Every structure is written in structure tokens, then in C-alpha cells.
Coordinates of N, CA and C in Angstrom, one line a residue:
Chain J
G1 N -35.1 -73.7 -53.2 CA -36.3 -73.4 -52.4 C -36.6 -71.9 -52.3
A2 N -37.7 -71.6 -51.7 CA -38.2 -70.2 -51.5 C -37.3 -69.5 -50.5
G3 N -36.9 -70.2 -49.6 CA -36.0 -69.5 -48.5 C -35.0 -70.5 -48.0
V4 N -34.2 -70.0 -46.9 CA -33.2 -70.9 -46.4 C -33.9 -71.9 -45.4
S5 N -33.6 -73.2 -45.6 CA -34.2 -74.2 -44.9 C -33.1 -74.9 -44.0
Q6 N -33.5 -75.0 -42.7 CA -32.6 -75.7 -41.8 C -33.3 -76.9 -41.1
S7 N -32.5 -77.8 -40.8 CA -33.1 -79.0 -40.0 C -32.0 -79.7 -39.2
P8 N -32.3 -80.2 -38.0 CA -33.7 -80.2 -37.5 C -34.0 -78.8 -36.9
S9 N -35.2 -78.5 -36.6 CA -35.6 -77.3 -36.0 C -35.2 -77.3 -34.5
N10 N -35.3 -78.5 -33.9 CA -35.0 -78.6 -32.5 C -34.2 -79.9 -32.4
K11 N -33.2 -79.9 -31.5 CA -32.5 -81.2 -31.2 C -32.0 -81.2 -29.8
V12 N -32.3 -82.3 -29.1 CA -31.8 -82.5 -27.7 C -30.9 -83.7 -27.8
T13 N -29.7 -83.5 -27.3 CA -28.7 -84.6 -27.3 C -28.0 -84.6 -26.0
E14 N -27.4 -85.9 -25.8 CA -26.7 -86.1 -24.6 C -25.3 -85.5 -24.7
K15 N -24.8 -85.0 -23.6 CA -23.4 -84.6 -23.6 C -22.4 -85.7 -24.1
G16 N -21.5 -85.3 -25.0 CA -20.6 -86.3 -25.6 C -21.0 -86.9 -26.9
K17 N -22.3 -86.7 -27.3 CA -22.7 -87.2 -28.5 C -22.3 -86.2 -29.7
D18 N -22.3 -86.7 -30.9 CA -22.1 -85.8 -32.1 C -23.5 -85.4 -32.7
V19 N -23.6 -84.2 -33.2 CA -24.7 -83.8 -33.9 C -24.4 -83.2 -35.2
E20 N -25.4 -83.3 -36.1 CA -25.2 -82.7 -37.5 C -26.4 -81.8 -37.8
L21 N -26.1 -80.6 -38.1 CA -27.1 -79.6 -38.5 C -27.0 -79.3 -40.0
R22 N -28.2 -79.3 -40.6 CA -28.2 -79.1 -42.1 C -28.8 -77.8 -42.5
C23 N -28.2 -77.2 -43.6 CA -28.7 -76.0 -44.1 C -28.9 -76.1 -45.7
D24 N -30.0 -75.7 -46.1 CA -30.3 -75.7 -47.6 C -30.5 -74.3 -48.0
P25 N -29.5 -73.6 -48.6 CA -29.6 -72.2 -48.9 C -30.6 -71.9 -50.1
I26 N -30.8 -70.7 -50.3 CA -31.6 -70.2 -51.4 C -30.8 -70.6 -52.7
S27 N -31.6 -71.2 -53.7 CA -30.9 -71.6 -54.9 C -30.2 -70.4 -55.6
G28 N -28.9 -70.6 -56.0 CA -28.2 -69.6 -56.7 C -27.3 -68.7 -55.8
H29 N -27.6 -68.8 -54.5 CA -26.8 -68.0 -53.6 C -25.4 -68.6 -53.5
T30 N -24.4 -67.8 -53.7 CA -23.0 -68.4 -53.6 C -22.4 -68.3 -52.2
A31 N -23.0 -67.4 -51.4 CA -22.4 -67.2 -50.0 C -23.4 -67.8 -49.0
L32 N -22.7 -68.5 -48.0 CA -23.4 -69.3 -47.0 C -22.7 -69.0 -45.7
Y33 N -23.5 -68.7 -44.6 CA -22.9 -68.4 -43.4 C -23.5 -69.3 -42.3
W34 N -22.7 -69.5 -41.3 CA -23.3 -70.2 -40.0 C -23.0 -69.2 -38.9
Y35 N -24.1 -69.0 -38.1 CA -23.9 -68.2 -36.8 C -24.4 -68.9 -35.7
R36 N -24.0 -68.6 -34.5 CA -24.5 -69.2 -33.3 C -25.0 -68.1 -32.5
Q37 N -26.1 -68.3 -31.8 CA -26.7 -67.4 -30.9 C -27.2 -68.0 -29.6
S38 N -26.5 -67.6 -28.5 CA -26.9 -68.0 -27.2 C -28.0 -67.2 -26.7
L39 N -28.8 -67.7 -25.7 CA -30.0 -67.0 -25.2 C -29.7 -65.5 -24.9
G40 N -30.5 -64.6 -25.5 CA -30.3 -63.2 -25.2 C -29.1 -62.6 -25.7
Q41 N -28.3 -63.2 -26.5 CA -27.1 -62.7 -26.9 C -27.1 -62.3 -28.4
G42 N -26.1 -61.7 -28.9 CA -25.9 -61.3 -30.3 C -25.5 -62.6 -31.1
L43 N -25.3 -62.4 -32.4 CA -24.9 -63.6 -33.3 C -23.4 -63.7 -33.3
E44 N -22.9 -64.9 -33.1 CA -21.5 -65.2 -33.2 C -21.2 -65.9 -34.5
F45 N -20.3 -65.3 -35.3 CA -20.0 -65.8 -36.6 C -19.2 -67.1 -36.4
L46 N -19.5 -68.1 -37.1 CA -18.8 -69.4 -37.2 C -18.0 -69.7 -38.4
I47 N -18.7 -69.6 -39.5 CA -18.0 -70.0 -40.7 C -18.7 -69.4 -41.9
Y48 N -17.9 -69.2 -43.0 CA -18.5 -68.6 -44.2 C -18.0 -69.4 -45.4
F49 N -18.9 -69.7 -46.3 CA -18.5 -70.4 -47.6 C -18.8 -69.4 -48.7
Q50 N -17.9 -69.3 -49.7 CA -18.2 -68.4 -50.9 C -17.8 -69.2 -52.1
G51 N -18.8 -69.7 -52.9 CA -18.5 -70.3 -54.1 C -17.6 -71.5 -53.9
N52 N -16.6 -71.7 -54.7 CA -15.6 -72.7 -54.6 C -14.4 -72.4 -53.8
S53 N -14.4 -71.2 -53.2 CA -13.2 -70.7 -52.4 C -13.1 -71.5 -51.1
A54 N -11.9 -71.5 -50.6 CA -11.8 -72.2 -49.2 C -12.5 -71.4 -48.2
P55 N -13.3 -72.2 -47.4 CA -14.1 -71.4 -46.4 C -13.4 -70.6 -45.4
D56 N -14.0 -69.6 -44.8 CA -13.4 -68.8 -43.7 C -13.9 -69.5 -42.4
K57 N -13.0 -70.2 -41.7 CA -13.3 -70.9 -40.6 C -12.9 -70.2 -39.3
S58 N -12.6 -68.9 -39.4 CA -12.0 -68.2 -38.4 C -13.0 -68.1 -37.1
G59 N -14.2 -68.3 -37.2 CA -15.1 -68.2 -36.1 C -15.4 -69.5 -35.3
L60 N -14.9 -70.7 -35.9 CA -15.3 -71.9 -35.2 C -14.6 -71.9 -33.9
P61 N -15.3 -72.2 -32.8 CA -14.8 -72.0 -31.4 C -13.9 -73.1 -31.0
S62 N -13.8 -74.2 -31.6 CA -12.9 -75.3 -31.2 C -12.8 -76.4 -32.4
D63 N -11.9 -77.3 -32.3 CA -11.8 -78.3 -33.3 C -13.0 -79.3 -33.2
R64 N -13.8 -79.2 -32.3 CA -15.0 -80.1 -32.2 C -16.0 -79.7 -33.3
F65 N -15.8 -78.4 -33.8 CA -16.8 -77.8 -34.8 C -16.2 -78.0 -36.2
S66 N -17.0 -78.5 -37.1 CA -16.6 -78.5 -38.5 C -17.8 -78.3 -39.3
A67 N -17.6 -77.8 -40.6 CA -18.7 -77.6 -41.5 C -18.2 -77.9 -43.0
E68 N -19.0 -78.4 -43.8 CA -18.8 -78.6 -45.2 C -19.9 -78.1 -46.0
R69 N -19.7 -77.8 -47.3 CA -20.7 -77.4 -48.2 C -20.5 -78.2 -49.5
T70 N -21.4 -79.1 -49.7 CA -21.2 -80.0 -50.9 C -21.9 -79.4 -52.2
G71 N -21.1 -79.5 -53.3 CA -21.7 -79.0 -54.5 C -22.0 -77.6 -54.5
G72 N -21.5 -76.8 -53.6 CA -21.9 -75.3 -53.6 C -23.2 -75.1 -53.1
S73 N -23.9 -76.1 -52.5 CA -25.2 -75.8 -52.1 C -25.4 -76.2 -50.7
V74 N -26.0 -77.4 -50.4 CA -26.3 -77.8 -49.0 C -25.0 -77.7 -48.1
S75 N -25.2 -77.3 -46.9 CA -24.1 -77.3 -45.9 C -24.5 -78.1 -44.7
T76 N -23.5 -78.7 -44.1 CA -23.7 -79.5 -42.8 C -22.7 -78.9 -41.8
L77 N -23.2 -78.6 -40.6 CA -22.4 -78.1 -39.4 C -22.4 -79.3 -38.5
T78 N -21.2 -79.8 -38.2 CA -21.0 -81.0 -37.3 C -20.4 -80.5 -36.0
I79 N -21.0 -80.9 -34.8 CA -20.4 -80.7 -33.6 C -20.1 -82.1 -33.0
Q80 N -18.8 -82.3 -32.7 CA -18.4 -83.6 -32.1 C -18.3 -83.4 -30.6
R81 N -18.6 -84.5 -29.9 CA -18.5 -84.6 -28.4 C -19.1 -83.4 -27.8
T82 N -20.4 -83.2 -28.0 CA -21.1 -81.9 -27.6 C -20.9 -81.7 -26.1
Q83 N -20.9 -80.5 -25.8 CA -20.8 -80.0 -24.4 C -22.0 -79.1 -24.1
Q84 N -22.3 -78.9 -22.8 CA -23.5 -78.1 -22.4 C -23.3 -76.7 -23.0
E85 N -22.1 -76.2 -23.0 CA -22.0 -74.8 -23.5 C -22.3 -74.7 -25.0
D86 N -22.4 -75.8 -25.7 CA -22.8 -75.8 -27.1 C -24.3 -75.5 -27.4
S87 N -25.0 -75.5 -26.3 CA -26.5 -75.3 -26.4 C -26.7 -73.8 -26.9
A88 N -27.4 -73.8 -27.9 CA -27.7 -72.4 -28.6 C -28.5 -72.7 -29.8
V89 N -28.9 -71.5 -30.4 CA -29.6 -71.6 -31.7 C -28.5 -71.4 -32.8
Y90 N -28.5 -72.4 -33.8 CA -27.5 -72.3 -34.8 C -28.3 -71.8 -36.1
L91 N -27.8 -70.6 -36.5 CA -28.5 -70.0 -37.7 C -27.7 -70.1 -38.9
C92 N -28.3 -70.4 -40.0 CA -27.7 -70.6 -41.3 C -28.3 -69.3 -42.1
A93 N -27.5 -68.8 -43.0 CA -27.9 -67.7 -43.9 C -27.2 -67.8 -45.1
S94 N -27.8 -67.2 -46.2 CA -27.2 -67.2 -47.5 C -27.4 -65.8 -48.1
S95 N -26.5 -65.5 -49.1 CA -26.7 -64.3 -49.8 C -26.2 -64.5 -51.2
L96 N -26.5 -63.5 -52.1 CA -26.2 -63.8 -53.5 C -24.7 -63.7 -53.8
D97 N -24.1 -62.8 -53.0 CA -22.6 -62.7 -53.1 C -22.0 -62.3 -51.9
R98 N -20.8 -61.7 -52.0 CA -20.0 -61.5 -50.8 C -20.6 -60.4 -49.9
P99 N -20.2 -60.4 -48.6 CA -20.8 -59.4 -47.6 C -20.6 -57.9 -48.1
R100 N -19.5 -57.6 -48.6 CA -19.2 -56.2 -48.8 C -19.8 -55.8 -50.2
S101 N -20.5 -56.6 -50.8 CA -21.1 -56.3 -52.1 C -22.5 -55.7 -51.8
G102 N -22.9 -55.6 -50.6 CA -24.2 -55.0 -50.2 C -25.4 -55.9 -50.6
N103 N -25.2 -57.2 -50.4 CA -26.3 -58.2 -50.7 C -27.1 -58.4 -49.4
T104 N -28.4 -58.6 -49.5 CA -29.2 -58.9 -48.4 C -28.9 -60.4 -47.9
I105 N -28.8 -60.6 -46.6 CA -28.6 -61.9 -46.1 C -29.9 -62.5 -45.7
Y106 N -30.2 -63.6 -46.1 CA -31.5 -64.3 -45.8 C -31.2 -65.4 -44.8
F107 N -31.9 -65.4 -43.7 CA -31.7 -66.4 -42.6 C -32.7 -67.5 -42.6
G108 N -32.3 -68.7 -42.2 CA -33.2 -69.7 -41.9 C -33.8 -69.5 -40.5
E109 N -34.7 -70.5 -40.1 CA -35.4 -70.3 -38.9 C -34.5 -70.8 -37.7
G110 N -33.4 -71.5 -38.0 CA -32.5 -71.9 -37.0 C -32.6 -73.3 -36.5
S111 N -31.6 -73.9 -35.9 CA -31.7 -75.1 -35.3 C -31.4 -75.0 -33.8
W112 N -32.4 -75.2 -33.0 CA -32.2 -75.0 -31.5 C -31.6 -76.3 -30.9
L113 N -30.3 -76.2 -30.5 CA -29.6 -77.3 -29.9 C -29.6 -77.2 -28.4
T114 N -30.0 -78.3 -27.7 CA -29.9 -78.4 -26.3 C -29.1 -79.6 -25.9
V115 N -28.0 -79.4 -25.2 CA -27.2 -80.5 -24.8 C -27.4 -80.7 -23.3
V116 N -27.9 -82.0 -23.0 CA -28.2 -82.3 -21.5 C -27.2 -83.3 -20.9
Chain G
S1 N -17.7 -53.4 -27.5 CA -17.2 -54.3 -28.5 C -16.2 -53.6 -29.5
Q2 N -15.3 -54.4 -30.0 CA -14.4 -53.7 -30.9 C -15.2 -53.4 -32.3
Q3 N -16.2 -54.0 -32.5 CA -17.0 -53.6 -33.7 C -18.1 -52.6 -33.6
G4 N -18.4 -52.2 -32.4 CA -19.4 -51.2 -32.2 C -20.5 -51.8 -31.3
E5 N -21.5 -50.9 -31.1 CA -22.6 -51.3 -30.2 C -23.9 -50.8 -30.7
E6 N -25.0 -51.5 -30.1 CA -26.3 -51.0 -30.4 C -26.7 -50.4 -29.0
D7 N -27.5 -49.3 -29.1 CA -28.2 -48.8 -27.8 C -29.5 -48.2 -28.2
P8 N -30.4 -48.3 -27.3 CA -30.3 -48.9 -26.0 C -30.3 -50.4 -26.1
Q9 N -30.0 -51.1 -25.0 CA -30.1 -52.6 -25.0 C -31.6 -53.0 -25.0
A10 N -32.4 -52.2 -24.3 CA -33.8 -52.5 -24.2 C -34.6 -51.2 -24.2
L11 N -35.8 -51.3 -24.8 CA -36.6 -50.1 -25.0 C -38.1 -50.6 -24.8
S12 N -38.8 -49.9 -24.0 CA -40.2 -50.2 -23.8 C -41.0 -49.0 -24.0
I13 N -42.0 -49.0 -24.9 CA -42.8 -47.9 -25.2 C -44.3 -48.3 -25.4
Q14 N -45.1 -47.3 -25.4 CA -46.5 -47.5 -25.5 C -46.9 -47.5 -27.0
E15 N -47.9 -48.3 -27.4 CA -48.3 -48.4 -28.8 C -48.6 -47.0 -29.3
G16 N -48.2 -46.8 -30.5 CA -48.4 -45.4 -31.1 C -47.2 -44.5 -31.0
E17 N -46.4 -44.7 -30.0 CA -45.2 -43.9 -29.9 C -44.1 -44.3 -31.0
N18 N -43.1 -43.5 -31.1 CA -42.0 -43.8 -32.0 C -40.9 -44.5 -31.2
A19 N -40.2 -45.3 -31.8 CA -39.0 -46.0 -31.2 C -37.8 -45.7 -32.0
T20 N -36.7 -45.3 -31.3 CA -35.5 -45.1 -32.0 C -34.4 -45.9 -31.4
M21 N -33.6 -46.6 -32.2 CA -32.5 -47.4 -31.8 C -31.3 -47.0 -32.6
N22 N -30.1 -47.2 -32.0 CA -28.9 -46.6 -32.6 C -27.9 -47.8 -32.7
C23 N -27.0 -47.6 -33.7 CA -26.0 -48.6 -34.0 C -24.7 -47.8 -34.3
S24 N -23.6 -48.2 -33.7 CA -22.3 -47.6 -33.9 C -21.4 -48.6 -34.6
Y25 N -20.4 -48.2 -35.4 CA -19.5 -49.2 -35.9 C -18.1 -48.6 -35.9
K26 N -17.0 -49.4 -36.1 CA -15.7 -48.9 -35.9 C -15.0 -48.8 -37.3
T27 N -15.1 -49.7 -38.2 CA -14.4 -49.7 -39.4 C -15.2 -49.1 -40.5
S28 N -14.6 -48.7 -41.6 CA -15.4 -48.2 -42.7 C -16.2 -49.2 -43.3
I29 N -17.4 -48.8 -43.8 CA -18.3 -49.7 -44.3 C -18.8 -49.2 -45.7
N30 N -19.2 -50.1 -46.5 CA -19.9 -49.6 -47.8 C -21.5 -49.9 -47.8
N31 N -21.9 -50.7 -46.7 CA -23.3 -50.8 -46.5 C -23.6 -51.3 -45.0
L32 N -24.7 -51.0 -44.6 CA -25.2 -51.4 -43.3 C -26.6 -51.9 -43.4
Q33 N -27.0 -52.9 -42.7 CA -28.3 -53.5 -42.8 C -29.0 -53.6 -41.4
W34 N -30.2 -53.5 -41.3 CA -31.0 -53.7 -40.1 C -31.9 -54.9 -40.3
Y35 N -32.0 -55.7 -39.2 CA -32.7 -56.9 -39.2 C -33.6 -56.9 -37.9
R36 N -34.6 -57.7 -38.0 CA -35.6 -57.9 -36.9 C -35.6 -59.4 -36.5
Q37 N -35.6 -59.8 -35.3 CA -35.7 -61.1 -34.9 C -36.8 -61.3 -33.8
N38 N -37.7 -62.2 -34.1 CA -38.8 -62.5 -33.2 C -38.4 -63.9 -32.5
S39 N -38.6 -63.9 -31.2 CA -38.6 -65.1 -30.4 C -37.3 -66.0 -30.7
G40 N -36.2 -65.3 -30.9 CA -34.9 -66.1 -30.9 C -34.7 -66.9 -32.2
R41 N -35.6 -66.7 -33.2 CA -35.5 -67.6 -34.4 C -34.8 -66.8 -35.5
G42 N -35.1 -67.0 -36.7 CA -34.4 -66.4 -37.9 C -34.6 -64.9 -37.8
L43 N -33.6 -64.2 -38.4 CA -33.7 -62.8 -38.6 C -34.3 -62.4 -39.9
V44 N -35.0 -61.3 -39.9 CA -35.7 -60.9 -41.1 C -35.1 -59.6 -41.5
H45 N -34.7 -59.5 -42.8 CA -34.2 -58.3 -43.3 C -35.1 -57.1 -43.3
L46 N -34.7 -55.9 -42.9 CA -35.6 -54.7 -42.9 C -35.1 -53.7 -44.0
I47 N -34.0 -53.2 -43.8 CA -33.5 -52.2 -44.7 C -32.0 -52.3 -44.9
L48 N -31.5 -52.0 -46.1 CA -30.1 -51.9 -46.4 C -29.8 -50.4 -46.8
I49 N -28.8 -49.9 -46.2 CA -28.4 -48.5 -46.5 C -27.0 -48.5 -46.9
R50 N -26.7 -47.8 -48.1 CA -25.3 -47.8 -48.6 C -24.6 -46.6 -48.0
S51 N -23.3 -46.6 -48.1 CA -22.4 -45.5 -47.5 C -22.7 -44.2 -48.1
N52 N -23.2 -44.2 -49.4 CA -23.4 -42.9 -50.1 C -24.8 -42.5 -49.9
E53 N -25.6 -43.1 -49.0 CA -27.0 -42.6 -48.7 C -26.9 -42.2 -47.3
R54 N -27.8 -41.2 -47.0 CA -28.0 -40.6 -45.6 C -29.2 -41.0 -44.9
E55 N -30.2 -41.3 -45.8 CA -31.5 -41.7 -45.2 C -32.2 -42.6 -46.1
K56 N -33.0 -43.6 -45.5 CA -33.8 -44.5 -46.3 C -35.1 -44.8 -45.7
H57 N -36.2 -44.9 -46.4 CA -37.5 -45.2 -45.8 C -38.1 -46.5 -46.3
S58 N -38.8 -47.2 -45.4 CA -39.6 -48.3 -45.9 C -40.8 -48.4 -45.0
G59 N -42.0 -48.0 -45.4 CA -43.2 -47.9 -44.7 C -42.9 -47.1 -43.5
R60 N -43.2 -47.6 -42.3 CA -43.0 -46.9 -40.9 C -41.5 -46.9 -40.5
L61 N -40.6 -47.4 -41.3 CA -39.3 -47.5 -40.8 C -38.5 -46.4 -41.6
R62 N -37.6 -45.7 -40.8 CA -36.7 -44.8 -41.3 C -35.2 -45.1 -40.8
V63 N -34.3 -45.2 -41.7 CA -33.0 -45.5 -41.3 C -32.1 -44.3 -41.8
T64 N -31.2 -43.9 -40.8 CA -30.3 -42.9 -41.2 C -28.9 -43.4 -41.0
L65 N -27.9 -42.8 -41.8 CA -26.5 -43.2 -41.6 C -25.7 -42.0 -41.6
D66 N -24.8 -41.9 -40.7 CA -23.9 -40.8 -40.6 C -22.5 -41.4 -40.5
T67 N -21.8 -41.3 -41.7 CA -20.5 -42.0 -41.8 C -19.4 -41.2 -41.1
S68 N -19.7 -39.9 -40.9 CA -18.6 -39.1 -40.1 C -18.6 -39.5 -38.6
K69 N -19.7 -39.9 -38.1 CA -19.9 -40.4 -36.8 C -19.9 -41.9 -36.6
K70 N -19.8 -42.5 -37.8 CA -19.8 -44.0 -37.8 C -21.0 -44.5 -37.0
S71 N -22.2 -44.1 -37.4 CA -23.4 -44.5 -36.6 C -24.6 -44.5 -37.5
S72 N -25.6 -45.3 -37.1 CA -26.9 -45.4 -37.9 C -28.0 -45.5 -36.8
S73 N -29.1 -45.1 -37.3 CA -30.2 -45.1 -36.4 C -31.5 -45.7 -37.2
L74 N -32.3 -46.5 -36.4 CA -33.5 -47.0 -36.9 C -34.7 -46.4 -36.2
L75 N -35.6 -45.8 -36.9 CA -36.8 -45.1 -36.3 C -37.9 -46.0 -36.7
I76 N -38.8 -46.4 -35.8 CA -40.1 -47.0 -36.1 C -41.2 -46.0 -35.7
T77 N -41.9 -45.5 -36.6 CA -43.0 -44.6 -36.3 C -44.3 -45.3 -36.0
A78 N -45.1 -44.7 -35.2 CA -46.5 -45.2 -34.8 C -46.4 -46.7 -34.5
S79 N -45.6 -47.0 -33.5 CA -45.3 -48.4 -33.2 C -46.6 -49.2 -32.9
R80 N -46.5 -50.4 -33.1 CA -47.6 -51.4 -32.9 C -47.1 -52.6 -32.0
A81 N -48.0 -53.2 -31.3 CA -47.6 -54.4 -30.5 C -46.8 -55.4 -31.3
A82 N -47.2 -55.5 -32.6 CA -46.5 -56.6 -33.5 C -45.0 -56.2 -33.8
D83 N -44.6 -54.9 -33.5 CA -43.2 -54.6 -33.6 C -42.3 -55.1 -32.5
T84 N -42.9 -55.6 -31.5 CA -42.1 -56.1 -30.4 C -41.2 -57.2 -30.9
A85 N -39.9 -57.0 -30.7 CA -38.9 -57.9 -31.3 C -37.5 -57.4 -30.9
S86 N -36.5 -58.1 -31.3 CA -35.1 -57.6 -31.2 C -34.6 -57.1 -32.5
Y87 N -34.0 -56.0 -32.5 CA -33.5 -55.4 -33.8 C -32.0 -55.3 -33.7
F88 N -31.4 -55.7 -34.9 CA -29.9 -55.8 -35.0 C -29.5 -55.0 -36.2
C89 N -28.4 -54.4 -36.0 CA -27.7 -53.8 -37.3 C -26.6 -54.7 -37.6
A90 N -26.3 -55.0 -38.9 CA -25.2 -55.8 -39.4 C -24.4 -54.9 -40.2
R91 N -23.0 -55.0 -39.8 CA -22.1 -54.3 -40.7 C -21.0 -55.2 -41.1
P92 N -20.7 -55.1 -42.3 CA -19.6 -56.0 -42.9 C -18.3 -55.6 -42.2
V93 N -17.5 -56.6 -41.7 CA -16.3 -56.3 -41.1 C -15.2 -57.0 -41.9
T94 N -14.0 -56.9 -41.5 CA -12.9 -57.4 -42.3 C -13.1 -59.0 -42.5
G95 N -12.7 -59.4 -43.6 CA -12.9 -60.8 -44.0 C -14.3 -61.0 -44.6
N96 N -14.9 -61.9 -44.1 CA -16.2 -62.3 -44.7 C -17.4 -62.3 -43.8
Q97 N -17.3 -61.5 -42.7 CA -18.3 -61.6 -41.7 C -19.1 -60.3 -41.8
F98 N -20.4 -60.6 -41.3 CA -21.2 -59.5 -41.0 C -21.2 -59.5 -39.5
Y99 N -20.9 -58.3 -38.8 CA -21.0 -58.3 -37.4 C -22.4 -57.9 -36.9
F100 N -22.9 -58.7 -36.0 CA -24.2 -58.4 -35.4 C -24.0 -58.1 -34.0
G101 N -24.4 -57.0 -33.5 CA -24.2 -56.8 -32.0 C -25.2 -57.5 -31.2
T102 N -25.4 -57.1 -30.0 CA -26.3 -57.8 -29.1 C -27.8 -57.3 -29.3
G103 N -27.9 -56.3 -30.1 CA -29.3 -55.9 -30.6 C -30.0 -55.1 -29.5
T104 N -31.1 -54.5 -30.0 CA -32.0 -53.8 -29.0 C -33.3 -54.5 -28.9
S105 N -33.7 -54.8 -27.7 CA -34.9 -55.5 -27.5 C -36.1 -54.5 -27.3
L106 N -37.0 -54.5 -28.2 CA -38.1 -53.5 -28.2 C -39.4 -54.2 -27.7
T107 N -40.0 -53.6 -26.7 CA -41.3 -54.0 -26.3 C -42.3 -52.9 -26.4
V108 N -43.4 -53.2 -27.2 CA -44.4 -52.2 -27.5 C -45.7 -52.6 -26.7
I109 N -46.1 -51.8 -25.7 CA -47.1 -52.2 -24.8 C -48.5 -51.7 -25.5
P110 N -49.4 -52.7 -25.6 CA -50.7 -52.3 -26.2 C -51.5 -51.3 -25.4

């Protein structure tokens, strides 16, 4: 596609339920990132996928969070047993190559998650 | 933050004035990027500057990089109300992350 596509754009869920957030990166981009942003805050790194390499999961805040990337393209971020503190905008981004290669990162519009 | 800061955290100026925001970083970098974010949604790429560059221009935007001071600045000249947004600098850090600080919230008053 022309840009990074995320769905749903908004999700309201009850505490304790599981949610799945989807990201469709720009075609041909090998790097895919998930970030989380709470209201008025900076971006918090969650996970990074690069080609067929093992993902960098160092930013995932707890074992309730997981992500996968199928076929090197679409990625799904899953949050199990959601808590109110999980409420945030979840931003997906992709780039042609690794961060230190100087490639522009392209962001999706984000998925706004509200846990009630 | 261990990765650096942006300042100021908030900036309010009149339309037509220039806006300057700064970004510091801690580790060596080979590139630094500036982004704009409207209304808490997706970030839009503005400028990438490489470590061997000192200044870069794009329209009304000017970015400088001082590797000796580990700092960068973004200057928006002749600001417009539509420039109201949050501005972030992204620096590659160890591993596979880009570190984004808390950004500078710019308000341009018509």
C-alpha cells in the first residue's frame, strides 16, 4: 500500500479482555516497529522486526504483550488480559532497512486503545 | 532521560515568528531525524540529518547538528497556525530502537 495501515483506529475494550492490533507496513520494508504513546508522553519502544531475524522484544512491558509478523509483512500486536494502564495509542512504523542505516521511518495513524 | 532530552517542552509564539526547538542525545549517532505529530496520531517525517552534515534545509525548516555537543536544533521560520503540533527528534540507540523523547509542543497563535 501507499502507507502504513493500522486497524482498528479506535478500540474500547473491557478490562481483562484480549485485544489484537494489526499493522500492514509499506510493501518492501524489512523493518517494522511498534511503539506505545500515552497521552502527552513520548513514544515508548515495544518491539522491532527485521526481515527474518528474531524480533527485538526488549521493550514489551509484560508477558501479556506479544507480537508476530507473518511472511515478513503484516504484524499483529496482542495484549492479553488488558488493564486500564494499557490505554494508549499504539503506533506501528516501517522502514526500508535498519535504524542505523539512516532510513526514514514511516508511521501509521495509530490504534487508540481504551480499556474501561 | 538517559537518551537525551528535547527542550523546551512547550513553546507558544505568534504567527510569523520563528520557533526553535532543541534535542540532545547521549550516544554517538550516524543520523538524527525530526518528526511532527498532530493530535496524538501518526508521526510525519520532516528531515533526516547525517552525522557528517552540519545543517540541512527543507522549505521553512532548518535543522542543525553539532556532534561535539551532541545536540540538534529545528528552526521553523515564519511560523503559521498550521505548524501547531508536537515535534520529536529520533535518534538511533543501541540495538534496534529509535529513541523519541517527550517532544516539544508548539502552539502558533494566529
